[in-house]
Amino acid sequence: MSTAILTGQPVPGSSIEGDLRSLGFDVRVAADAADAETLLAQVPSDQRVAVVDARFVGHLHALRLGLTDPRFPLAAIPGAVTAQAAGRQALTRAMARDNSAGGGTAVAVDSLADRMVTALDADGAGVHRPELGSLVAEVPADPQARNEARQAVANVDEEAVRLKSAVKSRDGFFTTFCISPYSRYLARWCARRGLTPNQVTTASLLTALIAAGCAATGTRVGFVAAGILLICSFVLDCTDGQLARYSLQYSTLGAWLDATFDRAKEYAYYAGLALGAARGGGDDVWALALGAMILQTCRHVVDFSFNEANHDATANTSPTAALSDKLDSVGWTVWVRRMIVLPIGERWAMIAVLTAVTTPRITFYVLLAGCAFAATYTTAGRVLRSLTRRAQRTDRAAQALADLADNGPLASLVARATRVRLGAPLLVATAGTAVLAVSLFSGVTWAPVAGAVVYTVTAGQALYRPLKGALDWLVPPLFRFAEYGTVLVLAAKADVNGALPAAFGLVAAVAYHHYDTVYRIRGNAGAPPAWLVRAIGGHDGRTLLVTVLAAVLTASQFKVALTALAVAVALLVLVESIRFWVSAGAPAVHDEGEPA
């Protein structure tokens, strides 16, 4: 139960107490500021508390935005301030200081809540102020101002504002114009029936899995049904985020579920298409399915690494970024630039249509071409930004990149044992990846093993110093491409039925681990435990192991080994991930992710 402390002069006929109770607050009334301090001290420290001026006039949703958003320790709107457990100490200090300075005598004249916000700002406490738009939130000073405020409240359609704010401010063309105009009403329907965003996310996953099953039938009817169900799954995928924004039901678990389920849905659908191609016409497209998964995962790692490297950097400006902002000021360029990066909405719509009217092979060819172009465009832009800005990156950013790199015990041991330092992190990582790539296509049985050994050494060397260089954010995606690509090439060279599906399963399990790492970092929960990274070998250990298995085993045995490795990695990362996210007390977040 949350507690709201009403302060200031009561107003006859005011609905503020009822509004606060409807939002889940236990309302207590303070006679003056000293009484408010006493009541504040009586609220358990692990509960949310709000201080609200009794004269407040405004929309209920303005109060909801200001007082119930779980993402922020401290938040405020005019006439109201709230603190979760993490912000309680700062609010208590501000109120005590106000009372000791004689602020209690001013409660009838100005707003205690607003004075608290001023004091918190002076302390640098970081008070969140939500964008209210046309919503009203005021503390009128006299009856005339109160009447004017009430009229302003009546003139604004609160529900229309709430529905509009449920939609992302930045979204893809397909989602903005083809999905959101009606999915927001589906989100409201879900909210009114007590459904949670996580339940809608799960429904989206189940719908996508059924779509994958339809695609796996290999029939034209199955392909058409798969395309329709994939779009339905995407509608639900949009709805879960809109429901979270509509009802402010944010959580770290929800952000993780939304992101990981998106990948699970898309990659399961790839597998369904590959199965359908084999069953419907004997066409083996598993290499294309695995290639599409690798390319899409590496695109996301580029996004994650770039954002982690730069989100808290100082002097974080560049001429390239300024040019991008200028282009965004021209209406039509905004939509073109959002579409050419092939965000999830455009990508899934394209996959759904191609599935229904063409073949899985054509679907994968178009998907690979589109994603390759989008990856080139976005990566080139980010490289230009990084080269032209003079940002000072923090230790926290460097640690996040090191965690995303996923070095295992072998690379760490080699780095500690090697006295000679080879060079800049990105240069060393690129050299090791190049050696590995050449060895994979050399045609010599043991060459990939030698290449993997060199790759392991360079992986350790790349993380010997903090990743603070202008382009060091490219190190984690480079490692992802090297590891996943090694599995793809060796499985394809095995040329035995079932090797590529086994490789698909292994890359999917490892990719899940890497996405899990990202969302732990975004939730300020740290990287996965060291024992898990050691147990699954790190990217270097897994790459070396796969090359050794390919060299010493027959093709059939290699297929079995890949399958066993995929199962082992999947079990370890899933059990630990589920244990963590179910029990984690990480702060609530809502990840907007790539434009949906």
Coordinates of C-alpha atoms in Angstrom, one line a residue:
M1 CA 0.0 0.0 0.0
S2 CA 1.3 3.5 -0.9
T3 CA 0.6 6.5 1.4
A4 CA -0.4 10.0 0.3
I5 CA 0.0 12.9 2.8
L6 CA -2.4 15.8 2.1
T7 CA -1.1 19.2 3.2
G8 CA -2.4 22.7 3.0
Q9 CA -5.8 24.2 3.3
P10 CA -8.6 21.7 2.5
V11 CA -11.1 22.8 -0.2
P12 CA -14.8 21.9 0.1
G13 CA -16.0 19.6 -2.7
S14 CA -12.4 18.7 -3.8
S15 CA -12.0 15.3 -5.4
I16 CA -8.4 14.9 -4.5
E17 CA -8.8 12.4 -1.7
G18 CA -11.0 10.1 -3.9
D19 CA -8.6 10.5 -6.8
L20 CA -5.6 9.4 -4.6
R21 CA -7.5 6.4 -3.2
S22 CA -8.5 5.4 -6.8
L23 CA -4.7 5.3 -7.5
G24 CA -4.1 2.9 -4.6
F25 CA -3.0 5.5 -2.0
D26 CA -3.9 5.4 1.7
V27 CA -4.7 9.1 2.4
R28 CA -3.6 10.8 5.5
V29 CA -4.2 14.5 6.3
A30 CA -1.5 16.7 7.8
A31 CA -2.5 19.8 9.8
D32 CA 0.8 21.6 9.0
A33 CA 4.3 20.9 7.8
A34 CA 5.5 19.5 11.2
D35 CA 2.6 17.1 11.2
A36 CA 3.5 16.1 7.6
E37 CA 7.0 15.3 8.8
T38 CA 5.6 13.1 11.6
L39 CA 3.3 11.3 9.2
L40 CA 6.2 10.8 6.7
A41 CA 8.3 9.2 9.4
Q42 CA 5.5 6.7 10.3
V43 CA 5.3 5.3 6.7
P44 CA 7.5 2.2 6.4
S45 CA 10.7 3.0 4.5
D46 CA 10.1 0.3 1.8
Q47 CA 6.8 1.9 0.7
R48 CA 6.0 4.7 -1.7
V49 CA 4.9 8.0 -0.1
A50 CA 3.5 11.1 -1.7
V51 CA 3.1 14.6 -0.5
V52 CA 0.1 16.3 -2.2
D53 CA -1.3 19.8 -1.7
A54 CA -5.0 19.6 -0.8
R55 CA -5.7 22.5 -3.2
F56 CA -4.5 20.5 -6.2
V57 CA -6.7 20.7 -9.3
G58 CA -6.0 18.6 -12.3
H59 CA -6.6 15.5 -14.3
L60 CA -6.5 12.1 -12.6
H61 CA -4.0 10.9 -15.3
A62 CA -1.7 13.8 -14.4
L63 CA -1.6 12.4 -10.8
R64 CA -1.1 8.9 -12.2
L65 CA 1.9 10.0 -14.2
G66 CA 3.4 12.0 -11.4
L67 CA 2.8 9.7 -8.5
T68 CA 2.6 6.0 -9.7
D69 CA 5.3 5.5 -12.3
P70 CA 7.6 2.8 -10.9
R71 CA 10.6 3.7 -12.9
F72 CA 11.7 6.8 -10.9
P73 CA 12.7 7.0 -7.2
L74 CA 11.6 10.7 -7.1
A75 CA 8.9 12.3 -9.3
A76 CA 6.8 15.4 -9.2
I77 CA 4.1 17.5 -10.8
P78 CA 2.9 20.9 -9.6
G79 CA 1.4 20.4 -6.2
A80 CA 2.6 16.8 -5.7
V81 CA 5.9 14.9 -5.1
T82 CA 6.4 11.2 -4.5
A83 CA 9.3 9.0 -3.4
Q84 CA 9.8 5.3 -3.7
A85 CA 12.1 3.5 -1.2
A86 CA 15.2 4.6 -3.0
G87 CA 14.2 8.3 -2.8
R88 CA 12.7 8.3 0.7
Q89 CA 15.9 9.4 2.5
A90 CA 16.2 12.4 0.2
L91 CA 12.6 13.4 0.7
T92 CA 12.9 13.1 4.5
R93 CA 16.0 15.3 4.6
A94 CA 14.3 17.9 2.4
M95 CA 11.2 18.0 4.7
A96 CA 13.3 18.2 7.9
R97 CA 15.4 21.0 6.5
D98 CA 12.3 22.9 5.4
N99 CA 10.7 22.6 8.9
S100 CA 13.9 23.6 10.7
A101 CA 14.0 26.7 8.5
G102 CA 10.5 27.7 9.5
G103 CA 8.8 26.5 6.4
G104 CA 5.9 25.1 8.4
T105 CA 4.4 28.5 8.8
A106 CA 4.0 28.9 5.1
V107 CA 1.9 25.9 4.4
A108 CA -1.3 28.0 4.1
V109 CA 0.4 30.3 1.6
D110 CA 2.5 28.2 -0.7
S111 CA 2.7 24.5 -1.5
L112 CA 4.8 22.2 0.8
A113 CA 5.1 19.7 -2.0
D114 CA 6.5 22.3 -4.4
R115 CA 9.0 23.5 -1.7
M116 CA 10.1 19.9 -1.3
V117 CA 10.8 19.7 -5.0
T118 CA 12.8 22.9 -4.9
A119 CA 14.9 21.5 -2.0
L120 CA 15.4 18.2 -3.8
D121 CA 16.5 20.0 -6.9
A122 CA 19.0 22.0 -4.8
D123 CA 20.4 18.7 -3.5
G124 CA 20.8 17.3 -7.0
A125 CA 18.4 14.4 -6.1
G126 CA 17.1 14.0 -9.7
V127 CA 13.4 14.5 -9.6
H128 CA 11.5 13.2 -12.6
R129 CA 8.9 15.5 -14.1
P130 CA 6.6 13.7 -16.6
E131 CA 5.5 15.4 -19.8
L132 CA 1.9 16.3 -19.1
G133 CA 1.1 17.9 -22.5
S134 CA -2.5 19.3 -22.3
L135 CA -3.2 17.7 -19.0
V136 CA -3.8 20.1 -16.1
A137 CA -2.0 20.0 -12.8
E138 CA -2.2 23.2 -10.7
V139 CA -2.4 24.6 -7.2
P140 CA -4.7 27.6 -7.6
A141 CA -4.1 30.5 -5.2
D142 CA -7.7 31.8 -5.0
P143 CA -11.3 30.8 -5.9
Q144 CA -11.2 32.5 -9.3
A145 CA -8.0 30.6 -10.3
R146 CA -9.6 27.4 -9.0
N147 CA -12.6 27.9 -11.2
E148 CA -10.4 28.6 -14.2
A149 CA -8.4 25.5 -13.5
R150 CA -11.5 23.3 -13.2
Q151 CA -12.8 24.7 -16.5
A152 CA -9.4 23.9 -18.1
V153 CA -9.8 20.3 -16.8
A154 CA -13.2 20.0 -18.3
N155 CA -12.0 21.3 -21.7
V156 CA -9.4 18.5 -22.1
D157 CA -10.4 15.0 -23.1
E158 CA -8.3 13.1 -20.6
E159 CA -8.9 9.7 -22.1
A160 CA -7.9 10.9 -25.6
V161 CA -4.6 12.2 -24.1
R162 CA -4.1 8.9 -22.3
L163 CA -4.6 6.9 -25.5
K164 CA -2.3 9.1 -27.5
S165 CA 0.5 8.9 -24.9
A166 CA 0.2 5.1 -24.9
V167 CA 1.9 5.1 -28.3
K168 CA 5.6 5.5 -28.7
S169 CA 6.7 9.0 -29.6
R170 CA 9.2 7.5 -32.1
D171 CA 8.0 4.5 -34.1
G172 CA 8.3 2.9 -37.5
F173 CA 6.1 3.9 -40.4
F174 CA 4.2 0.6 -40.5
T175 CA 3.5 0.6 -36.8
T176 CA 2.5 4.2 -36.7
F177 CA 0.0 4.2 -39.5
C178 CA -1.1 0.5 -39.8
I179 CA -1.0 -0.9 -36.2
S180 CA -1.1 1.8 -33.5
P181 CA -4.4 3.5 -34.7
Y182 CA -6.3 0.4 -33.4
S183 CA -3.9 -1.4 -31.1
R184 CA -4.1 1.4 -28.6
Y185 CA -7.8 0.6 -28.1
L186 CA -6.9 -3.1 -27.7
A187 CA -4.5 -1.9 -25.0
R188 CA -7.3 0.0 -23.2
W189 CA -9.5 -3.1 -23.5
C190 CA -6.8 -5.2 -21.8
A191 CA -6.3 -2.6 -19.1
R192 CA -10.0 -2.4 -18.2
R193 CA -10.1 -6.2 -17.9
G194 CA -7.1 -6.3 -15.6
L195 CA -4.7 -7.9 -18.0
T196 CA -1.0 -7.2 -17.5
P197 CA 1.6 -6.3 -20.2
N198 CA 3.4 -9.5 -19.4
Q199 CA 0.3 -11.6 -20.1
V200 CA -0.1 -9.8 -23.5
T201 CA 3.6 -10.4 -24.2
T202 CA 3.1 -14.1 -23.6
A203 CA 0.0 -14.2 -25.8
S204 CA 2.1 -12.6 -28.6
L205 CA 4.8 -15.3 -28.1
L206 CA 2.2 -18.1 -28.3
T207 CA 0.7 -16.6 -31.4
A208 CA 4.1 -16.4 -33.1
L209 CA 4.9 -20.0 -32.2
I210 CA 1.6 -21.1 -33.7
A211 CA 2.6 -19.1 -36.8
A212 CA 5.9 -20.9 -36.9
G213 CA 4.1 -24.2 -36.7
C214 CA 1.9 -23.3 -39.6
A215 CA 5.0 -22.3 -41.7
A216 CA 6.5 -25.7 -40.8
T217 CA 3.7 -27.5 -42.6
G218 CA 5.2 -26.5 -45.9
T219 CA 1.8 -26.0 -47.5
R220 CA 0.5 -22.8 -49.2
V221 CA -2.4 -22.7 -46.8
G222 CA 0.1 -23.0 -43.9
F223 CA 2.3 -20.3 -45.3
V224 CA -0.7 -17.9 -45.7
A225 CA -1.9 -18.7 -42.1
A226 CA 1.6 -18.2 -40.8
G227 CA 1.8 -14.7 -42.4
I228 CA -1.5 -13.7 -40.9
L229 CA -0.7 -15.0 -37.5
L230 CA 2.7 -13.3 -37.6
I231 CA 1.0 -9.9 -38.1
C232 CA -1.4 -10.8 -35.3
S233 CA 1.5 -11.5 -33.0
F234 CA 3.0 -8.2 -33.9
V235 CA -0.2 -6.4 -33.1
L236 CA -0.1 -8.0 -29.6
D237 CA 3.6 -7.1 -29.4
C238 CA 2.7 -3.4 -29.9
T239 CA -0.2 -3.8 -27.5
D240 CA 1.9 -4.9 -24.5
G241 CA 4.0 -1.8 -24.6
Q242 CA 1.0 0.5 -25.1
L243 CA -0.7 -1.2 -22.2
A244 CA 2.4 -0.6 -20.1
R245 CA 2.3 3.1 -21.0
Y246 CA -1.4 3.4 -20.7
S247 CA -1.5 1.9 -17.2
L248 CA 2.1 2.7 -16.1
Q249 CA 2.8 -1.0 -15.5
Y250 CA 6.5 -0.9 -16.0
S251 CA 9.0 -3.5 -14.7
T252 CA 12.5 -4.8 -15.5
L253 CA 11.1 -8.2 -15.9
G254 CA 8.6 -6.9 -18.5
A255 CA 11.3 -5.1 -20.5
W256 CA 13.3 -8.3 -20.5
L257 CA 10.4 -10.5 -21.5
D258 CA 9.3 -8.1 -24.3
A259 CA 12.8 -8.0 -25.8
T260 CA 13.7 -11.7 -25.4
F261 CA 10.3 -12.9 -26.6
D262 CA 10.6 -10.7 -29.7
R263 CA 13.8 -12.5 -30.6
A264 CA 12.4 -15.9 -29.7
K265 CA 9.3 -15.2 -31.9
E266 CA 11.4 -14.1 -34.9
Y267 CA 14.0 -16.9 -34.7
A268 CA 11.3 -19.6 -34.1
Y269 CA 9.6 -18.3 -37.2
Y270 CA 12.9 -18.6 -39.2
A271 CA 13.1 -22.2 -38.0
G272 CA 9.5 -22.8 -39.0
L273 CA 10.2 -21.5 -42.5
A274 CA 13.2 -23.7 -42.8
L275 CA 11.2 -26.8 -41.7
G276 CA 8.4 -25.8 -44.1
A277 CA 10.8 -25.5 -47.0
A278 CA 12.2 -28.9 -46.4
R279 CA 8.8 -30.5 -46.0
G280 CA 7.1 -28.7 -48.8
G281 CA 9.6 -29.1 -51.6
G282 CA 12.8 -30.6 -50.2
D283 CA 14.6 -27.2 -50.2
D284 CA 17.3 -26.9 -47.6
V285 CA 17.4 -23.2 -46.4
W286 CA 18.8 -23.8 -42.9
A287 CA 22.0 -21.9 -43.8
L288 CA 19.9 -18.9 -44.9
A289 CA 17.8 -19.1 -41.7
L290 CA 20.9 -19.3 -39.5
G291 CA 22.5 -16.4 -41.5
A292 CA 19.4 -14.3 -41.0
M293 CA 19.5 -15.0 -37.3
I294 CA 23.2 -14.1 -37.1
L295 CA 22.8 -10.9 -39.0
Q296 CA 19.8 -9.7 -37.0
T297 CA 21.5 -10.6 -33.7
C298 CA 24.7 -8.8 -34.7
R299 CA 22.6 -5.7 -35.7
H300 CA 21.2 -5.6 -32.2
V301 CA 24.6 -6.0 -30.6
V302 CA 25.8 -3.0 -32.6
D303 CA 22.8 -1.0 -31.3
F304 CA 23.4 -2.1 -27.7
S305 CA 27.2 -1.5 -27.7
F306 CA 26.9 1.9 -29.3
N307 CA 24.2 3.0 -26.9
E308 CA 26.1 1.7 -23.8
A309 CA 29.3 3.3 -24.9
N310 CA 27.7 6.8 -25.4
H311 CA 24.7 7.2 -23.2
D312 CA 26.6 8.7 -20.3
A313 CA 29.6 10.1 -22.3
T314 CA 30.6 13.8 -21.8
A315 CA 31.0 16.2 -24.8
N316 CA 28.8 13.7 -26.7
T317 CA 28.3 15.8 -29.8
S318 CA 29.4 15.5 -33.4
P319 CA 28.8 17.2 -36.8
T320 CA 27.3 13.9 -38.0
A321 CA 24.7 13.9 -35.2
A322 CA 23.9 17.6 -36.0
L323 CA 23.3 16.7 -39.6
S324 CA 21.0 13.8 -38.5
D325 CA 19.0 16.3 -36.4
K326 CA 18.7 18.6 -39.3
L327 CA 17.4 15.8 -41.5
D328 CA 14.9 14.9 -38.8
S329 CA 13.5 18.4 -39.1
V330 CA 12.4 17.6 -42.6
G331 CA 9.2 15.6 -42.3
W332 CA 9.5 13.1 -45.2
T333 CA 13.1 12.2 -44.4
V334 CA 12.2 11.0 -40.9
W335 CA 9.9 8.3 -42.3
V336 CA 12.4 7.3 -45.0
R337 CA 15.2 6.9 -42.5
R338 CA 13.1 4.9 -40.1
M339 CA 12.0 2.6 -42.9
I340 CA 15.3 1.9 -44.5
V341 CA 16.8 0.6 -41.2
L342 CA 14.1 -2.1 -41.4
P343 CA 12.7 -2.0 -37.9
I344 CA 10.7 -4.8 -36.4
G345 CA 7.4 -3.6 -37.8
E346 CA 8.5 -3.3 -41.4
R347 CA 10.6 -6.4 -41.1
W348 CA 7.8 -8.6 -39.8
A349 CA 5.3 -7.2 -42.3
M350 CA 7.8 -8.0 -45.1
I351 CA 8.4 -11.5 -43.8
A352 CA 4.6 -12.1 -43.4
V353 CA 3.7 -11.0 -47.0
L354 CA 6.7 -12.9 -48.6
T355 CA 5.8 -16.0 -46.6
A356 CA 2.2 -15.9 -47.9
V357 CA 2.9 -15.2 -51.6
T358 CA 6.4 -16.6 -52.3
T359 CA 8.7 -19.4 -51.0
P360 CA 10.9 -19.6 -47.8
R361 CA 14.1 -19.2 -49.9
I362 CA 12.9 -16.0 -51.5
T363 CA 11.8 -14.8 -48.1
F364 CA 15.2 -15.3 -46.7
Y365 CA 17.0 -13.8 -49.7
V366 CA 15.0 -10.6 -49.4
L367 CA 15.3 -10.5 -45.6
L368 CA 19.1 -11.0 -45.8
A369 CA 19.5 -8.3 -48.4
G370 CA 17.3 -5.8 -46.5
C371 CA 19.0 -6.5 -43.1
A372 CA 22.5 -6.3 -44.7
F373 CA 21.7 -2.9 -46.2
A374 CA 20.1 -1.7 -42.9
A375 CA 23.1 -2.9 -40.9
T376 CA 25.6 -1.2 -43.3
Y377 CA 23.6 2.1 -43.1
T378 CA 23.3 2.2 -39.3
T379 CA 26.8 1.0 -38.6
A380 CA 28.4 3.5 -41.0
G381 CA 26.4 6.3 -39.4
R382 CA 27.5 5.4 -36.0
V383 CA 31.1 5.0 -37.0
L384 CA 31.0 8.5 -38.5
R385 CA 29.5 9.8 -35.3
S386 CA 32.1 8.2 -33.2
L387 CA 35.0 9.4 -35.3
T388 CA 33.8 13.0 -35.3
R389 CA 32.8 13.5 -31.7
R390 CA 35.2 14.1 -28.8
A391 CA 33.4 12.2 -26.2
Q392 CA 35.0 11.1 -22.9
R393 CA 33.6 7.7 -22.1
T394 CA 33.1 6.6 -18.5
D395 CA 34.4 3.6 -16.5
R396 CA 30.8 2.4 -16.3
A397 CA 30.5 2.4 -20.2
A398 CA 33.9 0.6 -20.5
Q399 CA 32.7 -2.1 -18.0
A400 CA 29.4 -2.5 -19.9
L401 CA 31.3 -3.1 -23.1
A402 CA 33.6 -5.6 -21.4
D403 CA 30.6 -7.5 -20.1
L404 CA 29.0 -7.5 -23.5
A405 CA 32.2 -8.9 -25.0
D406 CA 31.6 -12.1 -23.0
N407 CA 35.3 -13.1 -22.7
G408 CA 35.7 -16.5 -21.1
P409 CA 38.3 -18.0 -18.7
L410 CA 40.7 -19.0 -21.6
A411 CA 41.0 -15.5 -23.0
S412 CA 41.3 -14.0 -19.5
L413 CA 44.1 -16.5 -18.6
V414 CA 46.0 -15.8 -21.8
A415 CA 45.7 -12.1 -21.3
R416 CA 47.2 -12.4 -17.8
A417 CA 50.0 -14.7 -18.8
T418 CA 51.0 -12.7 -21.9
R419 CA 53.5 -9.9 -21.1
V420 CA 53.5 -8.3 -24.6
R421 CA 50.6 -6.1 -25.4
L422 CA 49.6 -6.2 -29.0
G423 CA 47.9 -2.9 -29.6
A424 CA 44.5 -1.1 -29.5
P425 CA 41.5 -3.2 -28.6
L426 CA 39.6 -2.9 -31.8
L427 CA 42.7 -3.5 -34.0
V428 CA 43.7 -6.6 -32.0
A429 CA 40.1 -8.0 -32.1
T430 CA 39.9 -7.4 -35.8
A431 CA 43.2 -9.1 -36.5
G432 CA 42.2 -12.2 -34.5
T433 CA 38.8 -12.3 -36.2
A434 CA 40.5 -12.1 -39.7
V435 CA 42.9 -14.9 -38.8
L436 CA 40.0 -17.1 -37.7
A437 CA 38.0 -16.3 -40.9
V438 CA 40.9 -17.2 -43.1
S439 CA 41.5 -20.4 -41.2
L440 CA 37.8 -21.5 -41.6
F441 CA 38.1 -21.4 -45.4
S442 CA 41.6 -22.7 -45.8
G443 CA 40.6 -26.3 -46.4
V444 CA 43.1 -27.7 -43.9
T445 CA 41.5 -29.8 -41.2
W446 CA 43.3 -28.4 -38.2
A447 CA 43.6 -24.8 -39.5
P448 CA 40.4 -23.6 -37.8
V449 CA 41.7 -24.9 -34.4
A450 CA 44.9 -22.8 -34.9
G451 CA 42.8 -19.8 -36.0
A452 CA 40.6 -20.2 -32.9
V453 CA 43.8 -20.3 -30.7
V454 CA 44.9 -17.0 -32.2
Y455 CA 41.4 -15.6 -31.8
T456 CA 41.4 -16.6 -28.1
V457 CA 44.7 -14.8 -27.5
T458 CA 43.6 -11.6 -29.3
A459 CA 40.2 -11.7 -27.4
G460 CA 42.1 -11.6 -24.1
Q461 CA 44.4 -8.9 -25.4
A462 CA 41.5 -6.8 -26.7
L463 CA 40.1 -6.5 -23.1
Y464 CA 43.4 -5.9 -21.4
R465 CA 42.8 -2.2 -21.3
P466 CA 39.4 -0.4 -20.8
L467 CA 37.2 -0.1 -24.0
K468 CA 37.2 3.7 -24.1
G469 CA 38.4 4.2 -27.7
A470 CA 36.2 6.0 -30.2
L471 CA 35.4 2.7 -32.0
D472 CA 35.8 0.2 -29.2
W473 CA 32.0 -0.3 -29.1
L474 CA 32.6 -2.4 -32.2
V475 CA 34.5 -5.1 -30.2
P476 CA 31.4 -7.0 -28.8
P477 CA 29.6 -7.2 -32.2
L478 CA 32.8 -8.3 -33.8
F479 CA 33.1 -11.1 -31.3
R480 CA 29.5 -12.1 -31.9
F481 CA 30.0 -12.2 -35.6
A482 CA 33.1 -14.3 -35.2
E483 CA 31.6 -16.9 -32.9
Y484 CA 28.3 -17.3 -34.7
G485 CA 30.0 -17.3 -38.1
T486 CA 32.3 -20.0 -37.0
V487 CA 29.4 -22.3 -36.1
L488 CA 27.6 -21.6 -39.4
V489 CA 30.7 -22.3 -41.5
L490 CA 31.7 -25.5 -39.8
A491 CA 28.2 -26.8 -39.7
A492 CA 27.8 -26.1 -43.5
K493 CA 31.2 -27.7 -44.2
A494 CA 30.1 -30.8 -42.3
D495 CA 27.5 -31.4 -45.1
V496 CA 25.4 -33.8 -43.2
N497 CA 21.7 -33.7 -42.6
G498 CA 20.9 -32.1 -39.3
A499 CA 24.1 -30.3 -38.8
L500 CA 22.8 -26.8 -39.7
P501 CA 19.6 -27.2 -37.5
A502 CA 21.9 -28.2 -34.6
A503 CA 24.0 -25.1 -35.3
F504 CA 20.9 -23.0 -35.4
G505 CA 19.9 -24.3 -32.0
L506 CA 23.4 -23.6 -30.6
V507 CA 23.5 -20.0 -31.9
A508 CA 20.0 -19.4 -30.6
A509 CA 21.0 -20.6 -27.1
V510 CA 24.2 -18.4 -27.1
A511 CA 22.3 -15.4 -28.5
Y512 CA 19.8 -15.7 -25.7
H513 CA 22.7 -15.5 -23.2
H514 CA 23.9 -12.3 -24.9
Y515 CA 20.5 -10.7 -25.0
D516 CA 20.1 -11.6 -21.3
T517 CA 23.4 -9.9 -20.6
V518 CA 22.2 -6.7 -22.3
Y519 CA 19.0 -6.5 -20.3
R520 CA 20.8 -7.1 -17.0
I521 CA 23.0 -4.2 -17.8
R522 CA 20.1 -2.0 -18.9
G523 CA 18.3 -2.8 -15.7
N524 CA 21.4 -1.8 -13.7
A525 CA 21.6 -5.4 -12.4
G526 CA 25.1 -6.1 -13.6
A527 CA 26.4 -8.8 -15.9
P528 CA 25.5 -12.5 -15.5
P529 CA 27.4 -14.3 -12.7
A530 CA 31.0 -15.2 -13.4
W531 CA 30.3 -18.9 -12.8
L532 CA 27.9 -18.9 -15.6
V533 CA 30.3 -17.3 -18.1
R534 CA 33.0 -19.8 -17.0
A535 CA 30.6 -22.7 -17.3
I536 CA 29.6 -21.9 -20.9
G537 CA 33.2 -21.0 -21.8
G538 CA 32.8 -17.4 -23.0
H539 CA 32.8 -16.7 -26.8
D540 CA 36.4 -17.6 -27.1
G541 CA 36.1 -21.0 -25.3
R542 CA 33.0 -22.0 -27.3
T543 CA 34.6 -21.0 -30.6
L544 CA 37.7 -23.1 -29.8
L545 CA 35.6 -26.0 -28.6
V546 CA 33.6 -26.0 -31.8
T547 CA 36.7 -26.0 -34.0
V548 CA 38.2 -28.8 -32.1
L549 CA 35.0 -30.9 -32.3
A550 CA 34.9 -30.3 -36.1
A551 CA 38.5 -31.4 -36.4
V552 CA 38.4 -34.6 -34.3
L553 CA 34.9 -35.9 -35.0
T554 CA 33.2 -37.3 -38.1
A555 CA 30.4 -35.2 -39.7
S556 CA 27.7 -37.3 -38.0
Q557 CA 29.4 -37.1 -34.7
F558 CA 29.9 -33.4 -35.0
K559 CA 26.2 -32.9 -35.6
V560 CA 25.5 -34.8 -32.3
A561 CA 28.1 -32.8 -30.5
L562 CA 26.6 -29.5 -31.7
T563 CA 23.2 -30.7 -30.5
A564 CA 24.5 -31.7 -27.1
L565 CA 26.3 -28.4 -26.7
A566 CA 23.2 -26.5 -27.7
V567 CA 21.1 -28.3 -25.1
A568 CA 23.8 -27.8 -22.4
V569 CA 24.2 -24.1 -23.0
A570 CA 20.4 -23.6 -23.3
L571 CA 19.7 -25.3 -20.0
L572 CA 22.4 -23.4 -18.1
V573 CA 21.5 -20.0 -19.4
L574 CA 17.8 -20.5 -19.2
V575 CA 17.8 -21.8 -15.6
E576 CA 20.0 -19.0 -14.4
S577 CA 18.2 -16.3 -16.4
I578 CA 14.7 -17.4 -15.2
R579 CA 16.0 -17.6 -11.6
F580 CA 17.5 -14.1 -11.8
W581 CA 14.6 -12.3 -13.4
V582 CA 11.9 -13.9 -11.2
S583 CA 13.8 -13.0 -8.0
A584 CA 15.6 -9.8 -9.1
G585 CA 14.8 -6.6 -7.3
A586 CA 16.1 -4.4 -10.2
P587 CA 14.5 -1.0 -10.6
A588 CA 11.5 -0.9 -13.0
V589 CA 12.3 0.1 -16.6
H590 CA 10.5 0.1 -19.8
D591 CA 12.7 -0.5 -22.8
E592 CA 11.5 1.1 -26.0
G593 CA 14.1 -0.9 -27.9
E594 CA 14.3 -0.6 -31.6
P595 CA 11.3 1.2 -33.2
A596 CA 8.5 -1.2 -33.3

